Short mmCIF file of C-alpha atoms in Angstrom, two decimals:
data_model
loop_
_atom_site.label_atom_id
_atom_site.label_comp_id
_atom_site.label_asym_id
_atom_site.label_seq_id
_atom_site.Cartn_x
_atom_site.Cartn_y
_atom_site.Cartn_z
CA UNK A 160 39.05 77.44 -26.66
CA UNK A 161 41.63 74.53 -27.48
CA UNK A 162 44.77 75.23 -29.29
CA UNK A 163 45.71 73.65 -32.44
CA UNK A 164 48.06 71.38 -30.92
CA UNK A 165 45.56 70.01 -28.31
CA UNK A 166 43.14 69.18 -30.90
CA UNK A 167 43.20 65.67 -32.63
CA UNK A 168 45.60 66.18 -35.68
CA UNK A 169 45.18 64.13 -38.94
CA UNK A 170 46.77 60.87 -38.99
CA UNK A 171 48.17 58.56 -41.69
CA UNK A 172 47.00 55.02 -41.54
CA UNK A 173 48.92 51.90 -40.72
CA UNK A 174 48.53 49.69 -43.77
CA UNK A 175 52.12 48.62 -44.71
CA UNK A 176 53.77 45.31 -43.63
CA UNK A 177 57.38 44.20 -44.25
CA UNK A 178 57.06 43.02 -47.90
CA UNK A 179 55.37 46.21 -48.97
CA UNK A 180 58.09 48.28 -47.15
CA UNK A 181 60.96 46.35 -48.75
CA UNK A 182 59.19 46.88 -52.18
CA UNK A 183 58.83 50.46 -51.39
CA UNK A 184 62.54 50.85 -50.67
CA UNK A 185 63.68 48.86 -53.73
CA UNK A 186 61.32 50.83 -56.22
CA UNK A 187 62.92 54.00 -54.66
CA UNK A 188 66.34 52.71 -55.24
CA UNK A 189 65.29 51.21 -58.75
CA UNK A 190 67.37 48.20 -59.71
CA UNK A 191 67.86 49.22 -63.20
CA UNK A 192 69.59 52.45 -61.75
CA UNK A 193 72.69 50.39 -62.13
CA UNK A 194 72.54 51.29 -65.88
CA UNK A 195 72.17 55.06 -65.46
CA UNK A 196 75.94 55.23 -64.38
CA UNK A 197 77.30 52.08 -65.74
CA UNK A 198 79.58 53.73 -68.48
CA UNK A 199 80.72 56.65 -66.45
CA UNK A 200 81.61 54.73 -63.34
CA UNK A 201 83.30 52.00 -65.41
CA UNK A 202 85.41 54.85 -66.93
CA UNK A 203 86.08 56.34 -63.42
CA UNK A 204 87.08 52.93 -61.90
CA UNK A 205 89.08 51.65 -64.86
CA UNK A 206 86.56 48.91 -65.50
CA UNK A 207 86.08 47.96 -61.75
CA UNK A 208 82.40 48.99 -61.35
CA UNK A 209 81.64 45.81 -59.43
CA UNK A 210 84.51 46.41 -56.93
CA UNK A 211 83.17 50.10 -56.51
CA UNK A 212 79.59 48.74 -55.86
CA UNK A 213 80.84 46.39 -53.14
CA UNK A 214 82.70 49.34 -51.61
CA UNK A 215 79.47 51.51 -51.71
CA UNK A 216 77.25 48.54 -50.46
CA UNK A 217 79.75 48.14 -47.43
CA UNK A 218 79.40 51.58 -46.52
CA UNK A 219 75.66 51.82 -47.09
CA UNK A 220 75.26 48.73 -44.92
CA UNK A 221 77.04 50.32 -42.13
CA UNK A 222 74.72 53.28 -42.21
CA UNK A 223 71.72 51.21 -42.71
CA UNK A 224 72.57 49.54 -39.46
CA UNK A 225 72.75 52.78 -37.63
CA UNK A 226 69.43 53.98 -39.14
CA UNK A 227 67.77 50.71 -37.74
CA UNK A 228 69.30 51.26 -34.18
CA UNK A 229 67.93 54.59 -34.09
CA UNK A 230 64.31 53.68 -35.45
CA UNK A 231 64.22 51.03 -32.28
CA UNK A 232 64.56 54.29 -30.04
CA UNK A 233 62.47 56.78 -32.02
CA UNK A 234 59.98 54.56 -34.10
CA UNK A 235 57.92 57.47 -35.47
CA UNK A 236 58.32 58.62 -38.90
CA UNK A 237 62.06 59.53 -38.39
CA UNK A 238 64.93 59.86 -40.31
CA UNK A 239 68.32 61.98 -39.95
CA UNK A 240 66.37 65.05 -38.69
CA UNK A 241 64.50 63.16 -35.93
CA UNK A 242 67.71 61.16 -34.48
CA UNK A 243 70.11 64.10 -34.58
CA UNK A 244 67.59 66.42 -33.14
CA UNK A 245 66.85 64.16 -30.27
CA UNK A 246 70.40 63.16 -29.65
CA UNK A 247 72.29 66.61 -30.42
CA UNK A 248 69.56 68.94 -29.96
CA UNK A 249 67.32 71.04 -32.10
CA UNK A 250 69.86 73.33 -33.80
CA UNK A 251 71.88 70.54 -35.01
CA UNK A 252 68.78 68.56 -35.99
CA UNK A 253 67.27 71.40 -37.88
CA UNK A 254 70.45 71.75 -39.99
CA UNK A 255 70.71 67.93 -40.42
CA UNK A 256 66.97 67.85 -41.69
CA UNK A 257 67.37 70.89 -43.89
CA UNK A 258 70.46 69.29 -45.43
CA UNK A 259 68.83 66.11 -46.10
CA UNK A 260 65.96 67.97 -47.74
CA UNK A 261 68.20 68.76 -50.74
CA UNK A 262 68.09 65.09 -51.38
CA UNK A 263 64.46 64.31 -50.62
CA UNK A 264 63.09 67.20 -52.51
CA UNK A 265 65.03 67.05 -55.62
CA UNK A 266 65.11 63.17 -56.35
CA UNK A 267 61.69 63.09 -57.79
CA UNK A 268 62.99 65.62 -60.24
CA UNK A 269 65.92 63.39 -61.35
CA UNK A 270 63.55 60.57 -61.96
CA UNK A 271 61.15 62.77 -64.24
CA UNK A 272 64.11 64.10 -66.10
CA UNK A 273 65.59 60.49 -66.75
CA UNK A 274 62.07 59.35 -67.85
CA UNK A 275 61.80 62.33 -70.28
CA UNK A 276 65.17 61.63 -71.50
CA UNK A 277 64.62 57.97 -72.35
CA UNK A 278 61.04 58.76 -73.78
CA UNK A 279 62.39 61.49 -75.83
CA UNK A 280 64.99 59.01 -77.27
CA UNK A 281 62.28 56.74 -78.36
CA UNK A 282 59.66 59.09 -79.73
CA UNK A 283 61.85 62.30 -80.66
CA UNK A 284 58.67 63.92 -82.17
CA UNK A 285 57.50 64.80 -78.34
CA UNK A 286 59.93 67.34 -76.46
CA UNK A 287 61.76 65.99 -73.53
CA UNK A 288 59.91 68.33 -71.27
CA UNK A 289 56.62 67.33 -72.40
CA UNK A 290 57.42 63.68 -71.47
CA UNK A 291 58.66 64.86 -68.03
CA UNK A 292 55.66 66.69 -67.35
CA UNK A 293 53.15 63.84 -68.47
CA UNK A 294 55.21 61.47 -66.10
CA UNK A 295 54.85 63.99 -63.38
CA UNK A 296 51.19 64.13 -63.64
CA UNK A 297 50.61 60.40 -63.63
CA UNK A 298 52.71 59.97 -60.54
CA UNK A 299 50.90 62.91 -58.92
CA UNK A 300 47.50 60.98 -59.59
CA UNK A 301 48.97 57.84 -58.13
CA UNK A 302 50.23 59.37 -55.14
CA UNK A 303 46.93 61.10 -54.43
CA UNK A 304 45.30 57.47 -54.63
CA UNK A 305 47.22 56.50 -51.53
CA UNK A 306 50.26 54.70 -50.21
CA UNK A 307 48.44 51.40 -50.31
CA UNK A 308 47.66 51.82 -54.09
CA UNK A 309 51.18 52.78 -54.52
CA UNK A 310 52.34 49.45 -53.01
CA UNK A 311 50.48 47.43 -55.57
CA UNK A 312 52.00 49.56 -58.41
CA UNK A 313 55.47 49.04 -57.01
CA UNK A 314 54.91 45.25 -56.79
CA UNK A 315 54.09 45.23 -60.58
CA UNK A 316 57.02 47.44 -61.54
CA UNK A 317 59.41 45.38 -59.24
CA UNK A 318 58.09 42.10 -60.95
CA UNK A 319 58.72 43.47 -64.66
CA UNK A 320 62.10 44.62 -63.67
CA UNK A 321 63.15 41.51 -62.06
CA UNK A 322 62.08 39.66 -65.28
CA UNK A 323 64.28 41.86 -67.23
CA UNK A 324 67.12 41.34 -64.99
CA UNK A 325 66.80 37.67 -65.06
CA UNK A 326 66.73 37.46 -68.95
CA UNK A 327 70.00 39.89 -68.97
CA UNK A 328 71.86 37.89 -66.63
CA UNK A 329 70.97 34.58 -68.19
CA UNK A 330 71.97 35.72 -71.75
CA UNK A 331 75.00 37.48 -70.36
CA UNK A 332 76.23 34.27 -68.92
CA UNK A 333 75.63 32.36 -72.15
CA UNK A 334 77.41 35.12 -73.98
CA UNK A 335 80.42 35.63 -71.66
CA UNK A 336 83.76 36.44 -73.41
CA UNK A 337 85.95 36.23 -70.29
CA UNK A 338 87.73 33.04 -69.28
CA UNK A 339 87.00 31.44 -65.95
CA UNK A 340 90.40 32.60 -64.65
CA UNK A 341 89.66 36.35 -65.44
CA UNK A 342 86.01 36.17 -64.44
CA UNK A 343 86.54 38.08 -61.17
CA UNK A 344 89.15 40.68 -62.40
CA UNK A 345 86.51 43.44 -62.17
CA UNK A 346 86.42 42.94 -58.30
CA UNK A 347 90.16 43.18 -57.73
CA UNK A 348 91.48 46.64 -58.04
CA UNK A 349 95.31 47.22 -59.06
CA UNK A 350 97.73 48.94 -56.93
CA UNK A 351 97.08 52.68 -56.82
CA UNK A 352 93.39 52.34 -57.77
CA UNK A 353 91.71 52.66 -54.51
CA UNK A 354 91.30 56.54 -55.05
CA UNK A 355 89.34 55.71 -58.28
CA UNK A 356 87.07 53.14 -56.48
CA UNK A 357 86.42 55.73 -53.79
CA UNK A 358 85.34 58.28 -56.35
CA UNK A 359 83.21 55.73 -58.11
CA UNK A 360 81.62 54.60 -55.03
CA UNK A 361 80.73 58.23 -54.02
CA UNK A 362 78.86 58.52 -57.38
CA UNK A 363 77.23 55.16 -56.90
CA UNK A 364 75.70 56.27 -53.49
CA UNK A 365 73.06 57.82 -55.59
CA UNK A 366 71.91 54.34 -56.38
CA UNK A 367 71.36 53.38 -52.92
CA UNK A 368 69.16 56.41 -51.96
CA UNK A 369 65.93 54.98 -50.78
CA UNK A 370 67.02 52.62 -47.85
CA UNK A 371 66.80 55.75 -45.60
CA UNK A 372 63.56 56.86 -47.01
CA UNK A 373 61.85 53.69 -45.57
CA UNK A 374 62.08 55.28 -42.24
CA UNK A 375 59.68 57.84 -43.37
CA UNK A 376 56.89 55.20 -43.44
CA UNK A 377 56.96 54.52 -39.77
CA UNK A 378 53.59 56.21 -39.11
CA UNK A 379 52.07 53.96 -42.02
CA UNK A 380 53.89 50.61 -40.73
CA UNK A 381 52.63 47.88 -38.62
CA UNK A 382 55.18 47.24 -35.71
CA UNK A 383 57.49 50.13 -36.93
CA UNK A 384 60.06 49.38 -34.18
CA UNK A 385 60.65 45.78 -35.92
CA UNK A 386 59.44 46.13 -39.54
CA UNK A 387 61.30 49.42 -40.33
CA UNK A 388 64.79 48.44 -39.12
CA UNK A 389 64.55 44.99 -40.94
CA UNK A 390 63.02 46.83 -44.01
CA UNK A 391 65.92 49.22 -44.24
CA UNK A 392 68.71 46.37 -43.99
CA UNK A 393 66.82 44.08 -46.46
CA UNK A 394 66.31 46.87 -48.89
CA UNK A 395 70.19 47.93 -48.78
CA UNK A 396 71.29 44.30 -48.97
CA UNK A 397 68.93 42.99 -51.69
CA UNK A 398 69.51 46.30 -53.80
CA UNK A 399 73.24 46.32 -53.49
CA UNK A 400 73.29 42.48 -54.43
CA UNK A 401 71.37 43.22 -57.49
CA UNK A 402 73.58 46.20 -58.47
CA UNK A 403 76.58 44.02 -57.97
CA UNK A 404 75.47 40.97 -59.91
CA UNK A 405 74.23 43.20 -62.97
CA UNK A 406 77.58 45.04 -62.86
CA UNK A 407 79.75 41.92 -62.83
CA UNK A 408 77.66 40.07 -65.77
CA UNK A 409 78.00 43.17 -67.63
CA UNK A 410 81.91 43.15 -67.33
CA UNK A 411 81.73 39.52 -68.61
CA UNK A 412 79.94 40.47 -71.91
CA UNK A 413 81.81 43.67 -72.36
CA UNK A 414 85.26 43.27 -70.60
CA UNK A 415 86.67 46.24 -72.67
CA UNK A 416 84.32 48.68 -71.35
CA UNK A 417 84.68 50.50 -74.66
CA UNK A 418 81.25 52.10 -75.14
CA UNK A 419 80.32 54.64 -77.69
CA UNK A 420 78.68 57.03 -75.15
CA UNK A 421 79.15 56.23 -71.42
CA UNK A 422 75.99 58.02 -70.74
CA UNK A 423 73.87 55.50 -72.84
CA UNK A 424 76.30 52.43 -71.80
CA UNK A 425 73.36 50.65 -70.40
CA UNK A 426 71.23 50.55 -73.68
CA UNK A 427 74.33 49.62 -75.64
CA UNK A 428 75.09 46.84 -73.20
CA UNK A 429 71.65 45.57 -73.56
CA UNK A 430 71.83 45.57 -77.50
CA UNK A 431 74.94 43.58 -77.21
CA UNK A 432 73.47 40.91 -75.07
CA UNK A 433 69.93 40.64 -76.74
CA UNK A 434 69.68 42.85 -79.81
CA UNK A 435 67.22 45.45 -80.44
CA UNK A 436 64.44 43.50 -78.91
CA UNK A 437 66.11 43.46 -75.31
CA UNK A 438 67.24 47.15 -75.80
CA UNK A 439 63.70 48.25 -76.41
CA UNK A 440 62.53 46.20 -73.55
CA UNK A 441 65.23 47.81 -71.35
CA UNK A 442 64.00 51.32 -72.36
CA UNK A 443 60.50 50.52 -71.28
CA UNK A 444 61.51 49.01 -68.06
CA UNK A 445 63.79 51.74 -67.27
CA UNK A 446 61.12 54.28 -67.72
CA UNK A 447 58.90 52.26 -65.59
CA UNK A 448 61.65 52.28 -63.09
CA UNK A 449 61.81 56.13 -63.16
CA UNK A 450 58.17 56.24 -62.71
CA UNK A 451 58.18 53.92 -59.60
CA UNK A 452 61.32 55.73 -58.03
CA UNK A 453 59.63 58.98 -58.60
CA UNK A 454 56.29 57.71 -57.29
CA UNK A 455 57.85 56.56 -53.91
CA UNK A 456 60.33 59.36 -53.51
CA UNK A 457 57.44 62.08 -53.84
CA UNK A 458 55.24 59.83 -51.55
CA UNK A 459 58.22 59.99 -48.93
CA UNK A 460 59.08 63.73 -49.08
CA UNK A 461 55.30 64.67 -49.13
CA UNK A 462 54.93 62.90 -45.69
CA UNK A 463 57.68 65.19 -44.44
CA UNK A 464 56.10 68.38 -45.75
CA UNK A 465 52.90 67.14 -44.36
CA UNK A 466 54.29 66.79 -40.87
CA UNK A 467 55.62 70.31 -41.18
CA UNK A 468 52.20 71.78 -42.09
CA UNK A 469 50.33 69.66 -39.54
CA UNK A 470 52.49 71.32 -36.98
CA UNK A 471 52.17 75.04 -38.22
CA UNK A 472 55.69 75.14 -39.55
CA UNK A 473 54.16 75.53 -43.12
CA UNK A 474 50.64 77.02 -43.72
CA UNK A 475 48.44 74.26 -42.10
CA UNK A 476 45.41 74.92 -44.28
CA UNK A 477 47.57 74.02 -47.49
CA UNK A 478 49.87 71.22 -46.26
CA UNK A 479 48.68 69.99 -42.90
CA UNK A 480 45.42 68.37 -44.26
CA UNK A 481 44.68 64.99 -45.78
CA UNK A 482 42.31 64.38 -48.70
CA UNK A 483 38.92 63.55 -47.16
CA UNK A 484 38.40 60.43 -49.41
CA UNK A 485 42.00 59.00 -49.89
CA UNK A 486 43.74 60.26 -46.74
CA UNK A 487 46.70 61.45 -48.51
CA UNK A 488 48.55 64.89 -48.18
CA UNK A 489 47.37 66.35 -51.53
CA UNK A 490 48.77 69.95 -50.64
CA UNK A 491 52.45 68.54 -50.13
CA UNK A 492 52.23 66.40 -53.12
CA UNK A 493 51.38 69.44 -55.37
CA UNK A 494 54.21 71.26 -53.76
CA UNK A 495 56.88 68.44 -54.55
CA UNK A 496 55.22 68.25 -58.03
CA UNK A 497 55.86 71.98 -58.50
CA UNK A 498 59.49 71.82 -57.57
CA UNK A 499 60.01 68.89 -59.82
CA UNK A 500 58.83 70.98 -62.87
CA UNK A 501 62.51 72.12 -62.71
CA UNK A 502 63.24 68.83 -64.63
CA UNK A 503 61.96 70.59 -67.82
CA UNK A 504 64.89 73.23 -67.76
CA UNK A 505 67.69 71.49 -65.84
CA UNK A 506 70.20 69.00 -67.39
CA UNK A 507 70.89 65.63 -65.60
CA UNK A 508 74.44 66.69 -64.47
CA UNK A 509 72.83 69.68 -62.75
CA UNK A 510 70.07 67.76 -61.03
CA UNK A 511 72.40 65.05 -59.77
CA UNK A 512 74.89 67.39 -57.90
CA UNK A 513 71.97 68.60 -55.90
CA UNK A 514 71.52 65.19 -54.21
CA UNK A 515 74.45 63.38 -52.83
CA UNK A 516 75.81 66.10 -50.66
CA UNK A 517 72.49 66.07 -48.62
CA UNK A 518 72.35 62.30 -48.30
CA UNK A 519 75.97 61.58 -47.34
CA UNK A 520 75.91 64.54 -44.71
CA UNK A 521 72.90 63.10 -43.19
CA UNK A 522 74.20 59.54 -43.15
CA UNK A 523 77.30 60.80 -41.27
CA UNK A 524 74.88 62.43 -38.52
CA UNK A 525 72.92 59.21 -38.18
CA UNK A 526 75.96 57.37 -37.54
CA UNK A 527 77.35 59.83 -34.88
CA UNK A 528 73.78 59.82 -33.29
CA UNK A 529 73.99 55.92 -32.60
CA UNK A 530 77.38 56.49 -30.85
CA UNK A 531 76.17 59.24 -28.74
CA UNK A 532 72.73 58.06 -27.86
CA UNK A 533 73.66 54.49 -26.96
CA UNK A 534 77.15 54.95 -25.57
CA UNK A 535 76.85 58.28 -23.79
CA UNK A 536 73.31 59.36 -23.89
CA UNK A 537 69.88 58.50 -22.65
CA UNK A 538 69.86 55.13 -24.28
CA UNK A 539 73.34 54.20 -22.92
CA UNK A 540 74.12 50.64 -22.63
CA UNK A 541 77.19 48.74 -21.55
CA UNK A 542 79.30 45.70 -22.49
CA UNK A 543 81.39 44.38 -25.30
CA UNK A 544 78.37 43.71 -27.61
CA UNK A 545 77.41 47.38 -26.98
CA UNK A 546 80.82 48.66 -28.04
CA UNK A 547 80.68 46.50 -31.24
CA UNK A 548 77.14 47.44 -32.29
CA UNK A 549 76.93 51.08 -31.00
CA UNK A 550 80.36 51.94 -31.19
CA UNK A 551 82.51 50.24 -33.76
CA UNK A 552 80.09 49.56 -36.46
CA UNK A 553 78.60 53.18 -36.47
CA UNK A 554 82.18 54.74 -36.20
CA UNK A 555 83.26 52.66 -39.20
CA UNK A 556 80.04 53.78 -40.95
CA UNK A 557 80.75 57.33 -40.18
CA UNK A 558 84.38 57.30 -41.38
CA UNK A 559 83.63 55.48 -44.73
CA UNK A 560 80.71 57.90 -45.35
CA UNK A 561 83.02 60.98 -44.74
CA UNK A 562 85.57 59.27 -47.16
CA UNK A 563 82.77 59.11 -49.79
CA UNK A 564 81.74 62.59 -49.01
CA UNK A 565 85.30 63.93 -49.85
CA UNK A 566 85.08 62.18 -52.99
CA UNK A 567 82.37 64.38 -54.51
CA UNK A 568 82.92 66.89 -57.03
CA UNK A 569 83.74 70.69 -56.18
CA UNK A 570 80.44 71.62 -57.84
CA UNK A 571 78.50 69.36 -55.54
CA UNK A 572 80.19 70.97 -52.56
CA UNK A 573 79.31 74.50 -53.80
CA UNK A 574 75.75 73.63 -54.23
CA UNK A 575 75.74 71.72 -50.85
CA UNK A 576 77.34 74.59 -48.87
CA UNK A 577 75.25 77.22 -50.48
CA UNK A 578 72.18 75.25 -49.44
CA UNK A 579 73.45 74.85 -45.75
CA UNK A 580 74.13 78.52 -45.56
CA UNK A 581 70.40 79.32 -46.50
CA UNK A 582 69.42 76.84 -43.58
CA UNK A 583 71.81 78.60 -41.18
CA UNK A 584 70.14 81.84 -42.18
CA UNK A 585 66.60 80.44 -41.69
CA UNK A 586 67.62 78.99 -38.47
CA UNK A 587 69.02 82.22 -37.15
CA UNK A 588 65.88 84.06 -38.20
CA UNK A 589 63.58 81.55 -36.50
CA UNK A 590 65.38 81.40 -33.30
CA UNK A 591 66.16 85.14 -33.08
CA UNK A 592 69.89 84.53 -33.71
CA UNK A 593 70.11 81.14 -31.92
CA UNK A 594 68.72 82.50 -28.61
CA UNK A 595 65.63 80.24 -28.70
CA UNK A 596 65.18 76.63 -29.57
CA UNK A 597 64.13 75.95 -33.24
CA UNK A 598 60.51 74.70 -33.97
CA UNK A 599 59.93 70.77 -33.77
CA UNK A 600 57.86 68.77 -35.72
CA UNK A 601 55.41 66.45 -34.29
CA UNK A 602 54.91 63.24 -36.22
CA UNK A 603 53.82 59.88 -34.71
CA UNK A 604 54.03 58.62 -30.99
CA UNK A 605 57.14 58.74 -28.62
CA UNK A 606 57.91 58.00 -25.01
CA UNK A 607 55.01 56.46 -23.29
CA UNK A 608 53.43 55.58 -26.65
CA UNK A 609 56.04 52.94 -27.64
CA UNK A 610 53.64 50.25 -26.63
CA UNK A 611 50.88 51.60 -28.96
CA UNK A 612 53.41 51.46 -31.75
CA UNK A 613 53.86 47.70 -31.25
CA UNK A 614 50.10 47.18 -31.81
CA UNK A 615 48.35 46.33 -35.10
CA UNK A 616 45.96 49.31 -34.68
CA UNK A 617 44.87 51.19 -37.93
CA UNK A 618 45.69 54.68 -36.78
CA UNK A 619 48.09 56.50 -34.59
CA UNK A 620 47.73 57.87 -31.13
CA UNK A 621 47.75 61.75 -30.83
CA UNK A 622 51.32 63.03 -31.61
CA UNK A 623 53.92 64.04 -28.87
CA UNK A 624 56.94 65.84 -29.22
CA UNK A 625 59.31 65.55 -32.06
CA UNK A 626 59.27 64.48 -35.52
CA UNK A 627 61.40 64.24 -38.70
CA UNK A 628 62.31 66.99 -41.16
CA UNK A 629 64.27 64.41 -43.30
#
């Protein structure tokens, strides 16, 4: 009798090309997310929000480069777990993946919470929690229908979002209250303000979450060794460029940054630029952005949970099966939705502190993985170019990510360290107090199957070793 691992495991289908992958990443990031923390970070940075975004984008591009380098060596549906596990071993990989799950598992919850907050503000007769649950159910249905269907919805959402941003930028340029000589003051920090910028950039790192999630699509992408690295870089650069542009034109219209409520500064800014009509349109598009971000973030983490179930790390009958008609991991999608129900009881501040710790910790490990793999490990290359691409750039990425990491709040560190402690305990139990190797996930092809990943085949060959937890 054949073992479960020797039987053909259920496989996702390769249906995504580069444009759909970039739209997935941008929708995850949600360009209107710039307004979520607009007033808060403006206060934090003394009116230098654009400069903080430039700093955050620089850090994220360095890390995006590292993700791209690792995908070229491990083009299965990989992420921080995958790379650190292959480079540093199973124990480090497990803890990296466990920490990143803090980001992936709770990010959909934040999107549902934000959608509920804005819809409740527009329709106060319906409780916020009810709105969050209704959006959750809608997103669940969309995800069950499949990633190809999701890619069509993301294209619509991004089109509507782009239209709003074009209108906002155009009207802001017309109504600018700043002279030409002072137009770029928001990019120039004063002496002693770099600490403020670092703190602001650490908060803004939340806006960029999504470029790394592109790597989880490798099992559903054509030519993943090429399209996934390029998709990661394009997602980061385009998203960051939009954030900087919107923050800058906003500073031209409201250079005083004196908002009634920093939490709702985005809506107030829109009303300043285009009156109640633009403010109402902004609310509608913002909710659409929350729906889109929740949809793609739920799709991403459900692929991770599906891979765990497929390999027996979670109950296979619940999480390791695909819907017979739609080919989607329904059990995993329902599990993520169940966790996201916390959006009905948590505040936004409580939800946000759960996320950034895991993301920045994982980013640090990916940068270190590039250095070890390409300079000292099995992927070792030599020469000046290798020292630049595989040494200096990821080294700068690691240092700058740690800089942002240390700028997080004490509450964030408490949540993150408690989560890591639980992971260490689980690892100790599963490995009999570190005397055995931790379990691995099997997702996608590796090694001798690299050539198969370069083809345009609609399905994936039988999985071999390794797979991402995050």
